[in-house]
PDB file of C-alpha atoms in Angstrom:
ATOM      1  CA  MET A  22       0.000   0.000   0.000  1.00 52.00           C
ATOM      2  CA  SER A  23       1.382   3.352  -1.095  1.00 59.00           C
ATOM      3  CA  THR A  24       1.656   6.243   1.325  1.00 67.00           C
ATOM      4  CA  THR A  25       1.556   8.826  -1.491  1.00 64.00           C
ATOM      5  CA  PRO A  26      -1.723  10.725  -1.574  1.00 66.00           C
ATOM      6  CA  ASP A  27      -3.895  10.270  -4.653  1.00 65.00           C
ATOM      7  CA  HIS A  28      -3.741  13.916  -5.705  1.00 64.00           C
ATOM      8  CA  LEU A  29       0.099  13.783  -5.798  1.00 60.00           C
ATOM      9  CA  ARG A  30       0.070  10.542  -7.779  1.00 67.00           C
ATOM     10  CA  ASP A  31      -2.360  12.096 -10.261  1.00 66.00           C
ATOM     11  CA  GLY A  32      -0.168  15.200 -10.547  1.00 67.00           C
ATOM     12  CA  VAL A  33       2.935  13.113 -11.289  1.00 66.00           C
ATOM     13  CA  ALA A  34       1.045  11.123 -13.916  1.00 70.00           C
ATOM     14  CA  ALA A  35      -0.227  14.339 -15.514  1.00 68.00           C
ATOM     15  CA  ALA A  36       3.303  15.790 -15.576  1.00 70.00           C
ATOM     16  CA  ARG A  37       4.629  12.641 -17.267  1.00 75.00           C
ATOM     17  CA  HIS A  38       1.817  12.807 -19.798  1.00 74.00           C
ATOM     18  CA  ARG A  39       2.579  16.482 -20.574  1.00 78.00           C
ATOM     19  CA  ARG A  40       6.289  15.692 -20.952  1.00 78.00           C
ATOM     20  CA  ALA A  41       5.480  12.847 -23.344  1.00 77.00           C
ATOM     21  CA  ASN A  42       3.259  15.194 -25.369  1.00 81.00           C
ATOM     22  CA  VAL A  43       6.032  17.807 -25.562  1.00 82.00           C
ATOM     23  CA  ILE A  44       8.578  15.215 -26.690  1.00 85.00           C
ATOM     24  CA  THR A  45       6.151  13.852 -29.280  1.00 86.00           C
ATOM     25  CA  ALA A  46       5.514  17.371 -30.599  1.00 85.00           C
ATOM     26  CA  LEU A  47       9.262  18.086 -30.797  1.00 90.00           C
ATOM     27  CA  LEU A  48       9.885  14.830 -32.648  1.00 90.00           C
ATOM     28  CA  ARG A  49       7.071  15.621 -35.077  1.00 92.00           C
ATOM     29  CA  GLN A  50       8.474  19.115 -35.735  1.00 92.00           C
ATOM     30  CA  THR A  51      11.974  17.719 -36.205  1.00 91.00           C
ATOM     31  CA  ASP A  52      10.669  15.134 -38.650  1.00 92.00           C
ATOM     32  CA  GLU A  53       8.822  17.819 -40.631  1.00 91.00           C
ATOM     33  CA  ALA A  54      11.915  20.051 -40.696  1.00 90.00           C
ATOM     34  CA  LEU A  55      14.096  17.202 -41.940  1.00 90.00           C
ATOM     35  CA  ARG A  56      11.549  16.302 -44.600  1.00 90.00           C
ATOM     36  CA  LEU A  57      11.458  19.925 -45.751  1.00 88.00           C
ATOM     37  CA  ALA A  58      15.268  20.108 -45.804  1.00 83.00           C
ATOM     38  CA  GLU A  59      15.417  16.877 -47.773  1.00 85.00           C
ATOM     39  CA  THR A  60      13.059  18.147 -50.452  1.00 87.00           C
ATOM     40  CA  VAL A  61      14.087  21.821 -50.617  1.00 86.00           C
ATOM     41  CA  LEU A  62      17.537  22.365 -49.122  1.00 87.00           C
ATOM     42  CA  TYR A  63      19.453  19.244 -50.172  1.00 86.00           C
ATOM     43  CA  PRO A  64      19.074  19.752 -53.949  1.00 86.00           C
ATOM     44  CA  TRP A  65      20.382  23.308 -53.608  1.00 89.00           C
ATOM     45  CA  LEU A  66      23.228  22.095 -51.403  1.00 89.00           C
ATOM     46  CA  ASP A  67      24.092  19.406 -53.961  1.00 88.00           C
ATOM     47  CA  LEU A  68      24.118  22.032 -56.715  1.00 90.00           C
ATOM     48  CA  ALA A  69      26.337  24.390 -54.706  1.00 92.00           C
ATOM     49  CA  ILE A  70      28.861  21.632 -53.975  1.00 92.00           C
ATOM     50  CA  ARG A  71      28.862  20.475 -57.611  1.00 92.00           C
ATOM     51  CA  LEU A  72      29.431  24.024 -58.886  1.00 94.00           C
ATOM     52  CA  TRP A  73      32.203  24.625 -56.358  1.00 96.00           C
ATOM     53  CA  LEU A  74      34.023  21.414 -57.324  1.00 95.00           C
ATOM     54  CA  ALA A  75      33.489  22.082 -61.030  1.00 95.00           C
ATOM     55  CA  GLN A  76      35.015  25.534 -60.634  1.00 96.00           C
ATOM     56  CA  LEU A  77      38.097  24.095 -58.892  1.00 96.00           C
ATOM     57  CA  PHE A  78      38.750  21.540 -61.632  1.00 95.00           C
ATOM     58  CA  TRP A  79      37.918  23.996 -64.448  1.00 96.00           C
ATOM     59  CA  VAL A  80      40.417  26.595 -63.190  1.00 96.00           C
ATOM     60  CA  SER A  81      43.099  23.929 -62.768  1.00 94.00           C
ATOM     61  CA  GLY A  82      42.544  22.657 -66.315  1.00 95.00           C
ATOM     62  CA  ILE A  83      42.544  26.139 -67.850  1.00 96.00           C
ATOM     63  CA  LEU A  84      45.753  27.061 -66.002  1.00 95.00           C
ATOM     64  CA  LYS A  85      47.449  23.899 -67.267  1.00 93.00           C
ATOM     65  CA  LEU A  86      46.160  24.574 -70.772  1.00 94.00           C
ATOM     66  CA  ALA A  87      47.499  28.148 -70.657  1.00 95.00           C
ATOM     67  CA  ASP A  88      50.935  27.016 -69.422  1.00 94.00           C
ATOM     68  CA  TRP A  89      51.757  23.780 -71.252  1.00 93.00           C
ATOM     69  CA  ASP A  90      55.370  23.723 -69.992  1.00 94.00           C
ATOM     70  CA  ASN A  91      54.173  23.778 -66.400  1.00 92.00           C
ATOM     71  CA  ALA A  92      51.637  21.026 -67.165  1.00 92.00           C
ATOM     72  CA  LEU A  93      54.445  18.864 -68.581  1.00 94.00           C
ATOM     73  CA  ARG A  94      56.659  19.585 -65.572  1.00 94.00           C
ATOM     74  CA  LEU A  95      53.824  18.585 -63.233  1.00 90.00           C
ATOM     75  CA  ALA A  96      53.173  15.380 -65.191  1.00 91.00           C
ATOM     76  CA  THR A  97      56.886  14.544 -65.286  1.00 92.00           C
ATOM     77  CA  TYR A  98      58.066  15.385 -61.769  1.00 91.00           C
ATOM     78  CA  GLU A  99      55.184  16.175 -59.407  1.00 89.00           C
ATOM     79  CA  TYR A 100      52.580  13.575 -60.402  1.00 86.00           C
ATOM     80  CA  PRO A 101      54.394  10.950 -62.474  1.00 87.00           C
ATOM     81  CA  VAL A 102      52.505   7.896 -63.691  1.00 86.00           C
ATOM     82  CA  ALA A 103      54.948   5.022 -64.210  1.00 87.00           C
ATOM     83  CA  TRP A 104      53.074   3.416 -67.088  1.00 92.00           C
ATOM     84  CA  LEU A 105      52.127   6.638 -68.897  1.00 91.00           C
ATOM     85  CA  ASP A 106      54.202   9.055 -70.967  1.00 92.00           C
ATOM     86  CA  PRO A 107      54.288  12.558 -69.372  1.00 92.00           C
ATOM     87  CA  VAL A 108      52.904  14.202 -72.540  1.00 94.00           C
ATOM     88  CA  THR A 109      49.981  11.768 -72.605  1.00 94.00           C
ATOM     89  CA  ALA A 110      49.439  12.195 -68.868  1.00 93.00           C
ATOM     90  CA  ALA A 111      49.399  15.990 -69.183  1.00 93.00           C
ATOM     91  CA  THR A 112      47.017  15.833 -72.149  1.00 94.00           C
ATOM     92  CA  LEU A 113      44.656  13.454 -70.355  1.00 94.00           C
ATOM     93  CA  GLY A 114      44.813  15.533 -67.191  1.00 93.00           C
ATOM     94  CA  ILE A 115      43.896  18.711 -69.040  1.00 95.00           C
ATOM     95  CA  ALA A 116      41.114  16.981 -70.977  1.00 95.00           C
ATOM     96  CA  ILE A 117      39.612  15.536 -67.804  1.00 95.00           C
ATOM     97  CA  GLU A 118      39.936  18.822 -65.899  1.00 95.00           C
ATOM     98  CA  VAL A 119      38.229  20.781 -68.694  1.00 95.00           C
ATOM     99  CA  ILE A 120      35.499  18.335 -69.797  1.00 95.00           C
ATOM    100  CA  CYS A 121      34.415  16.769 -66.496  1.00 92.00           C
ATOM    101  CA  PRO A 122      33.620  20.047 -64.685  1.00 94.00           C
ATOM    102  CA  VAL A 123      31.061  20.853 -67.374  1.00 93.00           C
ATOM    103  CA  LEU A 124      29.416  17.465 -66.831  1.00 91.00           C
ATOM    104  CA  LEU A 125      29.599  17.936 -63.066  1.00 90.00           C
ATOM    105  CA  ALA A 126      28.062  21.426 -63.179  1.00 90.00           C
ATOM    106  CA  LEU A 127      25.213  20.153 -65.353  1.00 89.00           C
ATOM    107  CA  GLY A 128      24.698  17.180 -63.066  1.00 85.00           C
ATOM    108  CA  LEU A 129      25.433  14.648 -65.797  1.00 84.00           C
ATOM    109  CA  ALA A 130      27.135  11.402 -64.772  1.00 70.00           C
ATOM    110  CA  THR A 131      26.989  12.395 -61.092  1.00 68.00           C
ATOM    111  CA  GLY A 132      25.061   9.333 -59.981  1.00 66.00           C
ATOM    112  CA  TRP A 133      21.328   8.867 -59.990  1.00 61.00           C
ATOM    113  CA  ARG A 134      19.313   8.053 -56.891  1.00 55.00           C
TER     114      ARG A 134
END
């Protein structure tokens, strides 16, 4: 037999019920916010990241294209590929760094969900 008066027991139960309602409401709001972010924010975030990466590669490719001697030096000494001629490596590097950013910015070949 409990020595706690009924009115105190009822008050504790009511407080627990209110706390559960608050937590449920917070979880519901969090779920709605995440759903909204998933449908509205994430595509814009994906686009911003793709454009940022595309810009980095594009600038690198254009700089190598503008200074062919530096591109050859990089392919020969900085980033040598044992099984690839430095001229071929520099040409492939420039081609990839100029073509792929366009595809990346447009969202082509970036993986479909």
